[in-house]
PDB file of C-alpha atoms in Angstrom:
ATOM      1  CA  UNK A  12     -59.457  70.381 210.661  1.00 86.00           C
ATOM      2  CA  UNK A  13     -60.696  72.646 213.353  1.00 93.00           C
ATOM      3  CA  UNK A  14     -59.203  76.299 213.424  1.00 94.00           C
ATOM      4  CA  UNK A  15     -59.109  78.375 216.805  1.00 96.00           C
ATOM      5  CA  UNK A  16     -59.182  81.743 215.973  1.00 95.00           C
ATOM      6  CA  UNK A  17     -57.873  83.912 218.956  1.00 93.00           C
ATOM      7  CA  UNK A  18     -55.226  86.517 219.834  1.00 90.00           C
ATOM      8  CA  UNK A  19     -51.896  85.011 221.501  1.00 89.00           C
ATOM      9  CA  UNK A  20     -51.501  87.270 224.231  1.00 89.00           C
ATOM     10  CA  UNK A  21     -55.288  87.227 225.588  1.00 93.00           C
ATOM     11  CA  UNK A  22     -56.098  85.182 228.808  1.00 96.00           C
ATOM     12  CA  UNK A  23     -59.195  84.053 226.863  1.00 97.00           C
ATOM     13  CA  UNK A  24     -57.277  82.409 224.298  1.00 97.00           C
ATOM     14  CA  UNK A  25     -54.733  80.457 225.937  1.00 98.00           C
ATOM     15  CA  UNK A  26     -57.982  79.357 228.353  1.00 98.00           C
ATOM     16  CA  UNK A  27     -59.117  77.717 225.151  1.00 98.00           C
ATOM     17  CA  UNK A  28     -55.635  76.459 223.526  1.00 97.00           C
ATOM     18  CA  UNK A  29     -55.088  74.515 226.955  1.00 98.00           C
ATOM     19  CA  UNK A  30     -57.969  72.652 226.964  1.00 98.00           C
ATOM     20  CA  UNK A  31     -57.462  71.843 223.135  1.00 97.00           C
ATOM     21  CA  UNK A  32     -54.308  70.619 224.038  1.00 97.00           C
ATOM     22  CA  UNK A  33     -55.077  68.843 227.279  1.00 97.00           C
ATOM     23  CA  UNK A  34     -57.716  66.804 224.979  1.00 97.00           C
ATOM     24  CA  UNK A  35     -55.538  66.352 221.945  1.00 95.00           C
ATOM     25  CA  UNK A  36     -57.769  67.678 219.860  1.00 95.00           C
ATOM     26  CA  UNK A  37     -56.344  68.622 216.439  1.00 94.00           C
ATOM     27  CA  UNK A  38     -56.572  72.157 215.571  1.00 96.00           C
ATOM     28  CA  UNK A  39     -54.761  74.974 213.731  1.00 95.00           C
ATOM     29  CA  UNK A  40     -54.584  78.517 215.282  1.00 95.00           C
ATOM     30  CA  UNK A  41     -54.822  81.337 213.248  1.00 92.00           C
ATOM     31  CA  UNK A  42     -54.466  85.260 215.019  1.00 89.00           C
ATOM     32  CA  UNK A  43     -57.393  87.592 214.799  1.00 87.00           C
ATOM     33  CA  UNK A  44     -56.842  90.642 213.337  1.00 78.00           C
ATOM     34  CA  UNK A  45     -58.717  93.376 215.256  1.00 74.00           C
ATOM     35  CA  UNK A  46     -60.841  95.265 212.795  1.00 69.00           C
ATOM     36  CA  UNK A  47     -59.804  93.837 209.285  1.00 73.00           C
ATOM     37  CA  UNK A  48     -61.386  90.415 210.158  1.00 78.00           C
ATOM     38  CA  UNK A  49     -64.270  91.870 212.309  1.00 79.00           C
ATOM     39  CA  UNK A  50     -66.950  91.466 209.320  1.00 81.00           C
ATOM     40  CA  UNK A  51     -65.452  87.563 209.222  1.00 80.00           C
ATOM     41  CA  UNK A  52     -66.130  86.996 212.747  1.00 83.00           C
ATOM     42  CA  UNK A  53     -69.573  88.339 212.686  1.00 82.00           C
ATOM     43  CA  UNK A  54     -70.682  86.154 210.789  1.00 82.00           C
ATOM     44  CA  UNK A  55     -69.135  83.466 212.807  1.00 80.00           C
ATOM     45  CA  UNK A  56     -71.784  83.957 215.519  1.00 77.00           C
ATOM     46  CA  UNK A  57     -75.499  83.887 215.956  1.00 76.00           C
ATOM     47  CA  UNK A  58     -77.394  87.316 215.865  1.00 78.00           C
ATOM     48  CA  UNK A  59     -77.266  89.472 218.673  1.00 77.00           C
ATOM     49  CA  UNK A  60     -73.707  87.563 220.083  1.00 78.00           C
ATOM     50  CA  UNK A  61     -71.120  90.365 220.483  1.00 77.00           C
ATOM     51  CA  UNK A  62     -68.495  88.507 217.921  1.00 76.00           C
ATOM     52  CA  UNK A  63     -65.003  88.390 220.114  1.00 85.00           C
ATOM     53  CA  UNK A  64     -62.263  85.685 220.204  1.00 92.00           C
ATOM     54  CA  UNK A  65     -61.474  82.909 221.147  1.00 96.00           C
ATOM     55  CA  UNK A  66     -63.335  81.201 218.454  1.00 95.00           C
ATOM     56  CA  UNK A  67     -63.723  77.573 217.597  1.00 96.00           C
ATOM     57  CA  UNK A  68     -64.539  76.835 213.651  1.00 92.00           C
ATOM     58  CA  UNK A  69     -64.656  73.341 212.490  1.00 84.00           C
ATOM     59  CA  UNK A  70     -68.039  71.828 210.475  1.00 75.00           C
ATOM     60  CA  UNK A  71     -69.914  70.141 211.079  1.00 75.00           C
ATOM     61  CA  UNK A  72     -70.445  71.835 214.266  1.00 78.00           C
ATOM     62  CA  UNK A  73     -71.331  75.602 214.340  1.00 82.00           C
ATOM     63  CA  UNK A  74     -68.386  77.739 215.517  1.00 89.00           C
ATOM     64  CA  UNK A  75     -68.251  77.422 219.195  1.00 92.00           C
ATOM     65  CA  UNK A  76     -67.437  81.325 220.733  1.00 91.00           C
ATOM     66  CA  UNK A  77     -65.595  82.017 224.196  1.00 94.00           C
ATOM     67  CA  UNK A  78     -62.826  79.738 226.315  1.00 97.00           C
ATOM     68  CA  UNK A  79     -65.582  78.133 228.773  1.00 98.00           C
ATOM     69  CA  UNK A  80     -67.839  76.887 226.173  1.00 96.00           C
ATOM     70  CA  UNK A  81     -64.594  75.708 223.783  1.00 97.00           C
ATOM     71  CA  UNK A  82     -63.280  74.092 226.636  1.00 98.00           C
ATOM     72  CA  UNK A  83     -66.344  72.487 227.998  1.00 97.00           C
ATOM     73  CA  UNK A  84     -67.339  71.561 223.479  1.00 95.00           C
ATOM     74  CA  UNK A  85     -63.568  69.911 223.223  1.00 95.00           C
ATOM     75  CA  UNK A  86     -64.009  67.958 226.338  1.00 96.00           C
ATOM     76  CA  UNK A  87     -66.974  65.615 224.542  1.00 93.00           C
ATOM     77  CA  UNK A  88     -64.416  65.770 221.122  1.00 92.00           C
ATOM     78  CA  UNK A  89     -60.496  64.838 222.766  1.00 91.00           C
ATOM     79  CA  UNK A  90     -59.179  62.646 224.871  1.00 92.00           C
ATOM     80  CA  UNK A  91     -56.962  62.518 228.251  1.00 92.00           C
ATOM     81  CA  UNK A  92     -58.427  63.113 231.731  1.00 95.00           C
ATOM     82  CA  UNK A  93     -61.690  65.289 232.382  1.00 97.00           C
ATOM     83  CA  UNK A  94     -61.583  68.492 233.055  1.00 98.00           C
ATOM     84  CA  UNK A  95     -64.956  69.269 234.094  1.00 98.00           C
ATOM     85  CA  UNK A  96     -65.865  66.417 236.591  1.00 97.00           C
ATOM     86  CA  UNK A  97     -69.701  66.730 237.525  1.00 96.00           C
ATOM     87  CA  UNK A  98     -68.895  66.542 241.349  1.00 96.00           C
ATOM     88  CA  UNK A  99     -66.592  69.813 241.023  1.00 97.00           C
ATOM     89  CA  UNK A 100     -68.591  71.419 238.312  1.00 97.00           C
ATOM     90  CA  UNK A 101     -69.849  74.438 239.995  1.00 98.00           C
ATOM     91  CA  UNK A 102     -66.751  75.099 241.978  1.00 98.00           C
ATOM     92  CA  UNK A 103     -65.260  75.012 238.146  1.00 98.00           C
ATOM     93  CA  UNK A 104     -67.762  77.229 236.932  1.00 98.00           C
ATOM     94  CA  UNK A 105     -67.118  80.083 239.791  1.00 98.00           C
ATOM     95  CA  UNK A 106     -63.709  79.716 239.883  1.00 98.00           C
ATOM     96  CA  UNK A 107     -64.005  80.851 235.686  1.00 98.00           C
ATOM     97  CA  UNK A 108     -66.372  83.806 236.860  1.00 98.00           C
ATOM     98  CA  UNK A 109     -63.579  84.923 239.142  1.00 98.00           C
ATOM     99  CA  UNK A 110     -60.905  84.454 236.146  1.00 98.00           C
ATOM    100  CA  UNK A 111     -63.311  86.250 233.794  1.00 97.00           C
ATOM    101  CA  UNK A 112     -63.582  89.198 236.103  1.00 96.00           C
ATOM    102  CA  UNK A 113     -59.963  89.727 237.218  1.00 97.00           C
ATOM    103  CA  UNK A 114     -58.691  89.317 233.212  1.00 96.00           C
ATOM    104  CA  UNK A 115     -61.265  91.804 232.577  1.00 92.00           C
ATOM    105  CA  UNK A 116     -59.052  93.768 235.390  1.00 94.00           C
ATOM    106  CA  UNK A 117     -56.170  92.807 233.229  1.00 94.00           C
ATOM    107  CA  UNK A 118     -57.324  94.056 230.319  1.00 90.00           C
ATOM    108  CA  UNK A 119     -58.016  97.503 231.877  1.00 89.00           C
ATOM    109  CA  UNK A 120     -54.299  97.749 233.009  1.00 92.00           C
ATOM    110  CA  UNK A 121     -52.659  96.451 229.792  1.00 91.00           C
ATOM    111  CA  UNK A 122     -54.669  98.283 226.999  1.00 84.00           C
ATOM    112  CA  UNK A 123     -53.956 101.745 227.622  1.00 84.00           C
ATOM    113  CA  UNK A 124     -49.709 100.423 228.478  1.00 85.00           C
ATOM    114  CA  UNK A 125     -50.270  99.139 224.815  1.00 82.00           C
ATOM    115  CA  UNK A 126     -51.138 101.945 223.405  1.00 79.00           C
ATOM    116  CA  UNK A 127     -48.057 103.587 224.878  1.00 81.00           C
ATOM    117  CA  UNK A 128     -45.084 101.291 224.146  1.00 78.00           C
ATOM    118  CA  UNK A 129     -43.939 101.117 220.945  1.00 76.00           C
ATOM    119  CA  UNK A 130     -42.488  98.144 220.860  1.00 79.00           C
ATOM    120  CA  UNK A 131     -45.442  96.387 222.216  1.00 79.00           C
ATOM    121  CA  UNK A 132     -47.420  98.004 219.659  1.00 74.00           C
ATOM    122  CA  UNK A 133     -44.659  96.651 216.788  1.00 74.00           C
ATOM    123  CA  UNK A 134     -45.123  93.023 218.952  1.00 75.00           C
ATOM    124  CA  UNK A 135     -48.851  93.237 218.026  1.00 69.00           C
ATOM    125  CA  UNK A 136     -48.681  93.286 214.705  1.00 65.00           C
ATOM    126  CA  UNK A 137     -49.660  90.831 212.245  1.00 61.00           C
ATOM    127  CA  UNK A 138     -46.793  87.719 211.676  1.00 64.00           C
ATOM    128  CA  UNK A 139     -46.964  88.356 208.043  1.00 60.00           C
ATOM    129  CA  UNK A 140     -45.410  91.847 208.528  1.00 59.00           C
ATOM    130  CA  UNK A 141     -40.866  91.508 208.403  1.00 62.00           C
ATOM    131  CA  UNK A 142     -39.559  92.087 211.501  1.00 64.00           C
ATOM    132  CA  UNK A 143     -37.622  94.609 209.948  1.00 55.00           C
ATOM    133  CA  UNK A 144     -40.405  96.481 209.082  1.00 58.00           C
ATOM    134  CA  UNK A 145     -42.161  96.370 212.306  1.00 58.00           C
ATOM    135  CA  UNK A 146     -40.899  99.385 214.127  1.00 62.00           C
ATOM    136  CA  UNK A 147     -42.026 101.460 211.315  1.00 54.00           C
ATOM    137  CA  UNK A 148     -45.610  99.965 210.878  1.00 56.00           C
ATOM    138  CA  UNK A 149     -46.360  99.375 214.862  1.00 59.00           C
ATOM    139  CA  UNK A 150     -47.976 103.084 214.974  1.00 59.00           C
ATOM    140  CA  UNK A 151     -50.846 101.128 212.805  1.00 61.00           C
ATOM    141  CA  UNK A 152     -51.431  98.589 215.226  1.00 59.00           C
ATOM    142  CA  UNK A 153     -52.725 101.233 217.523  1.00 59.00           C
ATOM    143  CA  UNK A 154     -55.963 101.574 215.326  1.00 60.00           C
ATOM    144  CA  UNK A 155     -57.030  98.005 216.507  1.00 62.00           C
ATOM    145  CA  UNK A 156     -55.579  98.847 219.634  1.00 59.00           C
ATOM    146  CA  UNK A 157     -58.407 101.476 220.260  1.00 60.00           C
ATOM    147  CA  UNK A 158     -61.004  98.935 218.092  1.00 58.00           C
ATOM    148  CA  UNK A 159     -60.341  96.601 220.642  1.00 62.00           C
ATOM    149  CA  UNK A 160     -60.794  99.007 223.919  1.00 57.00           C
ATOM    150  CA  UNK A 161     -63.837 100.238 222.501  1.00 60.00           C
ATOM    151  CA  UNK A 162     -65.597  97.084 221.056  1.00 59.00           C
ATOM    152  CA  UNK A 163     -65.239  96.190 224.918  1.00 56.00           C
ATOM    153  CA  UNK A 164     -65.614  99.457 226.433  1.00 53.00           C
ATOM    154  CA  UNK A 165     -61.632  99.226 228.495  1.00 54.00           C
ATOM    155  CA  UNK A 166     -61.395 101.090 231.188  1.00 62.00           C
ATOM    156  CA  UNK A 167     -58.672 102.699 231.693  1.00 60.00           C
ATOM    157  CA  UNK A 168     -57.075 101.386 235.621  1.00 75.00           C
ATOM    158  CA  UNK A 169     -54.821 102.871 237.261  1.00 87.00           C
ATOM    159  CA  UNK A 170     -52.111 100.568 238.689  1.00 91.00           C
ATOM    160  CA  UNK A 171     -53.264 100.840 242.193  1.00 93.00           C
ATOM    161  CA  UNK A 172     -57.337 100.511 241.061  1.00 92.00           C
ATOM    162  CA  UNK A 173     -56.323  97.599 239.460  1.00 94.00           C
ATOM    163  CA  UNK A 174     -54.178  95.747 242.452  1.00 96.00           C
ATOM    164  CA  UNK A 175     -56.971  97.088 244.508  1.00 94.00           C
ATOM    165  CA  UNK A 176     -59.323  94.828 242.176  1.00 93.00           C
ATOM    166  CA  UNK A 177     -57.437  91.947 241.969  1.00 96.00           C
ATOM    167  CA  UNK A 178     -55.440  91.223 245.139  1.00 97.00           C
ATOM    168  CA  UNK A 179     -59.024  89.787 246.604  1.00 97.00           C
ATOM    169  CA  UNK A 180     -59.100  87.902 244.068  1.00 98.00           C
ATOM    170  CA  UNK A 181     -55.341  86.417 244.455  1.00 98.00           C
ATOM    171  CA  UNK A 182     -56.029  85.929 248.191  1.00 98.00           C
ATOM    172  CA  UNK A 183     -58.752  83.437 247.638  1.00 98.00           C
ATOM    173  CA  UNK A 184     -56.789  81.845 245.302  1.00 98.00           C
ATOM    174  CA  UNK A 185     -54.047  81.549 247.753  1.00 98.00           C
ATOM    175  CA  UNK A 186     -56.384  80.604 251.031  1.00 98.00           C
ATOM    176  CA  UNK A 187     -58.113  77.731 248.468  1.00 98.00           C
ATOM    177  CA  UNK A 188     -54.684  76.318 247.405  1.00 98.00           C
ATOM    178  CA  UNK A 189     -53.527  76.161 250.835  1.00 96.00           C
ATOM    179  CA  UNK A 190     -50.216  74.605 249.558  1.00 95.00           C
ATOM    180  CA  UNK A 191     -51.887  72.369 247.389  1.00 96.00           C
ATOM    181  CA  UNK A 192     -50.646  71.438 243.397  1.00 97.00           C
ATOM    182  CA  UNK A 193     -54.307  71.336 242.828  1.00 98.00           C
ATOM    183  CA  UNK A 194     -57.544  73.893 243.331  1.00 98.00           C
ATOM    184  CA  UNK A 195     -60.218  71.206 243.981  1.00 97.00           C
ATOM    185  CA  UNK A 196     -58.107  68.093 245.098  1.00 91.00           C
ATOM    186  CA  UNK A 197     -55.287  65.801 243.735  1.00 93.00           C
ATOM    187  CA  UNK A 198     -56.384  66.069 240.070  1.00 96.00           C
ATOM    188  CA  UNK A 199     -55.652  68.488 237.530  1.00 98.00           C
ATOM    189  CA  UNK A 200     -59.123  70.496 236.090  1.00 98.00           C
ATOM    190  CA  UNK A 201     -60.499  73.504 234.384  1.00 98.00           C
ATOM    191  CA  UNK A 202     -60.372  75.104 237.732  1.00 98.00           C
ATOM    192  CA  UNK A 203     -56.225  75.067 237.539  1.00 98.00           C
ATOM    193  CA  UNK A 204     -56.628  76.194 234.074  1.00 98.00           C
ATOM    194  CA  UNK A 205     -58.590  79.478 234.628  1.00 98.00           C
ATOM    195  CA  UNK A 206     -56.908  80.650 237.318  1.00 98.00           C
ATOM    196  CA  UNK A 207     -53.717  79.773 236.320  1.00 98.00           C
ATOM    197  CA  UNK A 208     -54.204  82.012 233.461  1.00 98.00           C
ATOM    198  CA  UNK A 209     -55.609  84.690 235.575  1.00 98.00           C
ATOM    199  CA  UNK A 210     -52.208  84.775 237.161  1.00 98.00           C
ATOM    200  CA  UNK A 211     -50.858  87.140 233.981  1.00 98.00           C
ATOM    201  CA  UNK A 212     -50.610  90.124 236.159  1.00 98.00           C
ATOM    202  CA  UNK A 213     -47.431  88.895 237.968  1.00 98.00           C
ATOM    203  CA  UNK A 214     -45.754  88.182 234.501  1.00 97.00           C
ATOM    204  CA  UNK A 215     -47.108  85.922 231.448  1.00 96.00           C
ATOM    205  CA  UNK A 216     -45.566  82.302 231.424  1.00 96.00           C
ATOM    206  CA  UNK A 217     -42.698  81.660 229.946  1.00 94.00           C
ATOM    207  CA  UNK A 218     -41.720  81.974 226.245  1.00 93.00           C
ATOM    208  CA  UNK A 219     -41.016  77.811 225.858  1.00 92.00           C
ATOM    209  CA  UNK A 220     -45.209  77.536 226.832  1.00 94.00           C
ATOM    210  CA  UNK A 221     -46.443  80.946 225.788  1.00 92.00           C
ATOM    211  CA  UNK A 222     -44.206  82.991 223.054  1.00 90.00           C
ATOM    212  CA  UNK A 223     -44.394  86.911 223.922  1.00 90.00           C
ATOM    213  CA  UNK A 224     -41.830  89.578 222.976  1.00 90.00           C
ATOM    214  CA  UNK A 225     -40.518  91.461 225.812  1.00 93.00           C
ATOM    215  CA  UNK A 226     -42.606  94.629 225.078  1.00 92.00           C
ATOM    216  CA  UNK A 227     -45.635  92.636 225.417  1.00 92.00           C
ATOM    217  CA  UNK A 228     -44.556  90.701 228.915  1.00 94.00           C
ATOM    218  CA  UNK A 229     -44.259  94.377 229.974  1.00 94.00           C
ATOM    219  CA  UNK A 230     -47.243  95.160 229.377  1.00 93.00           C
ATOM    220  CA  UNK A 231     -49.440  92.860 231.223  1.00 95.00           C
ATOM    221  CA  UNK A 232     -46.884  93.109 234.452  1.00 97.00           C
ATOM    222  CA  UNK A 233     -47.629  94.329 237.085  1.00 97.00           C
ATOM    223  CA  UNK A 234     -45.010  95.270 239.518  1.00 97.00           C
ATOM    224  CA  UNK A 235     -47.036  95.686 242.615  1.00 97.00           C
ATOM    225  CA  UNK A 236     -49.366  92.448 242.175  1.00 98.00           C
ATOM    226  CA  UNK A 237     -46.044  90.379 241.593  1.00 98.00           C
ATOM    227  CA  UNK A 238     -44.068  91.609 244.674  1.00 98.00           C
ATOM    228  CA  UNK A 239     -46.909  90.570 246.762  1.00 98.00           C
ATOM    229  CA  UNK A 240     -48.101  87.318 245.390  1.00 98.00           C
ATOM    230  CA  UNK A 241     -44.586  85.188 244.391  1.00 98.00           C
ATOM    231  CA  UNK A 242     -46.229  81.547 245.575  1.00 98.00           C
ATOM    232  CA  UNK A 243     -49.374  82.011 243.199  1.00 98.00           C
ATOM    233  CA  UNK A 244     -46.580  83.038 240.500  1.00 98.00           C
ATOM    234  CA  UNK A 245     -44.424  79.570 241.675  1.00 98.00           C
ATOM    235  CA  UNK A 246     -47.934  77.503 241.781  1.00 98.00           C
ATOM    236  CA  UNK A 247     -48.713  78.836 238.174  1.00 98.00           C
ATOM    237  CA  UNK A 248     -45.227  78.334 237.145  1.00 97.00           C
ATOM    238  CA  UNK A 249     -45.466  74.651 237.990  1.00 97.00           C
ATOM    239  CA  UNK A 250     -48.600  73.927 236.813  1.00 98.00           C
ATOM    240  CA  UNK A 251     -47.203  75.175 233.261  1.00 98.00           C
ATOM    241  CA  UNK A 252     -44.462  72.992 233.663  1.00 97.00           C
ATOM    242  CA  UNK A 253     -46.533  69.695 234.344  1.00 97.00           C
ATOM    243  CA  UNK A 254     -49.820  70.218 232.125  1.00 97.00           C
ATOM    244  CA  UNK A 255     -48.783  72.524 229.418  1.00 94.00           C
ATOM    245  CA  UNK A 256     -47.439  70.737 227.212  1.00 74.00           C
ATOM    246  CA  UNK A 257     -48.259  70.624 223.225  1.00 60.00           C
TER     247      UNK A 257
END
């Protein structure tokens, strides 16, 4: 069986799970470990690829690295309605380049928060360590923490850089929609998918489609983004409710 190898709270991963899951395509997840499995996922990935998750392993096929690709690689392999239909597909493929660059955004404001809250920090750490030993080993999980803002060179945003960087984005997402269920017309695609998920910013979904302890939904919240956009959160909200479903 095929194994997605990804971290639960990244935009990049849940990109991928949907579109495993839209497709019925059998899978188990496993979390990356920042750091301890970095030699692992190295090898995972041709020379010269920066190894990062989401990561698709399953022979005979090569791993397949990053949500677009996973999606577009599970798409030939599943089931269910298309996701990428030729006559949207570069409308699908700029709408990801706009996800790509406002979870970048995202990652800017919730990175350095993480490194601050100590109960995300306990959140972040490995399943296989007891809950009732998490508060006194979540100082460690600040050492991938800081792997993880280097390996991708985080900056650290302020929260009003970080609206300031977004909110375009949000706008066109809100002109486009126009009251619609649907980005590019009356069916469901990749295009609903990725900037659904780019929606994380006014709160991650909720716990029955996307498990998150509360330190963690703090986090990647922000306040200012969430006051000002509550019909993209609705849209998103919906859109969870009607397609994500495992």
């Amino acid at each position: 069986m095929r194994t997605l190898v990804g971290l639960t709270s990244s935009g990049w991963t849940e990109k991928a799970r949907w579109a495993l899951d839209h497709h019925r395509v059998a899978y188990r997840y496993q979390d990356y470990v920042p750091l301890i499995q970095e030699r692992w996922l190295r090898k995972q990935v041709a020379p010269g690829v920066r190894p990062s998750v989401p990561l698709l392993v399953g022979p005979p096929q090569p791993a397949t690295h990053g949500s677009f690709a996973i999606a577009k690689r599970v798409e030939e392999l599943g089931q269910g309605s298309a996701l990428f239909p030729a006559a949207h597909l570069d409308a699908i493929t700029a709408w990801n380049d706009t996800s790509e660059e406002v979870l970048d955004a995202a990652r800017a404001y919730a990175m350095p928060r993480m490194l601050t809250i100590s109960r995300a920090q306990a959140e972040a750490l490995p399943k296989f360590v007891p809950g009732f030993l998490r508060p006194l080993f979540a100082p460690t999980a600040r050492l991938g923490m800081r792997y993880v803002v280097k390996k991708h060179q985080v900056a650290d945003g302020s929260p009003e850089a970080i609206e300031a960087a977004v909110a375009p984005a949000y706008e066109k997402l809100r002109a486009a929609l126009g009251g619609r269920p649907y980005l590019l017309g009356t069916a469901f695609t990749y295009a609903d998918i990725t900037t659904a998920v780019m929606l994380v910013l006014l709160g991650p979904p909720a716990d029955r489609h996307l498990p998150m302890g509360p330190g963690t939904r703090e986090v990647w919240t922000h306040p200012g983004l969430a006051a000002r956009f509550p019909d993209l959160l609705a849209w998103r909200d919906a859109l969870y409710d009607k397609h994500r479903r495992t």
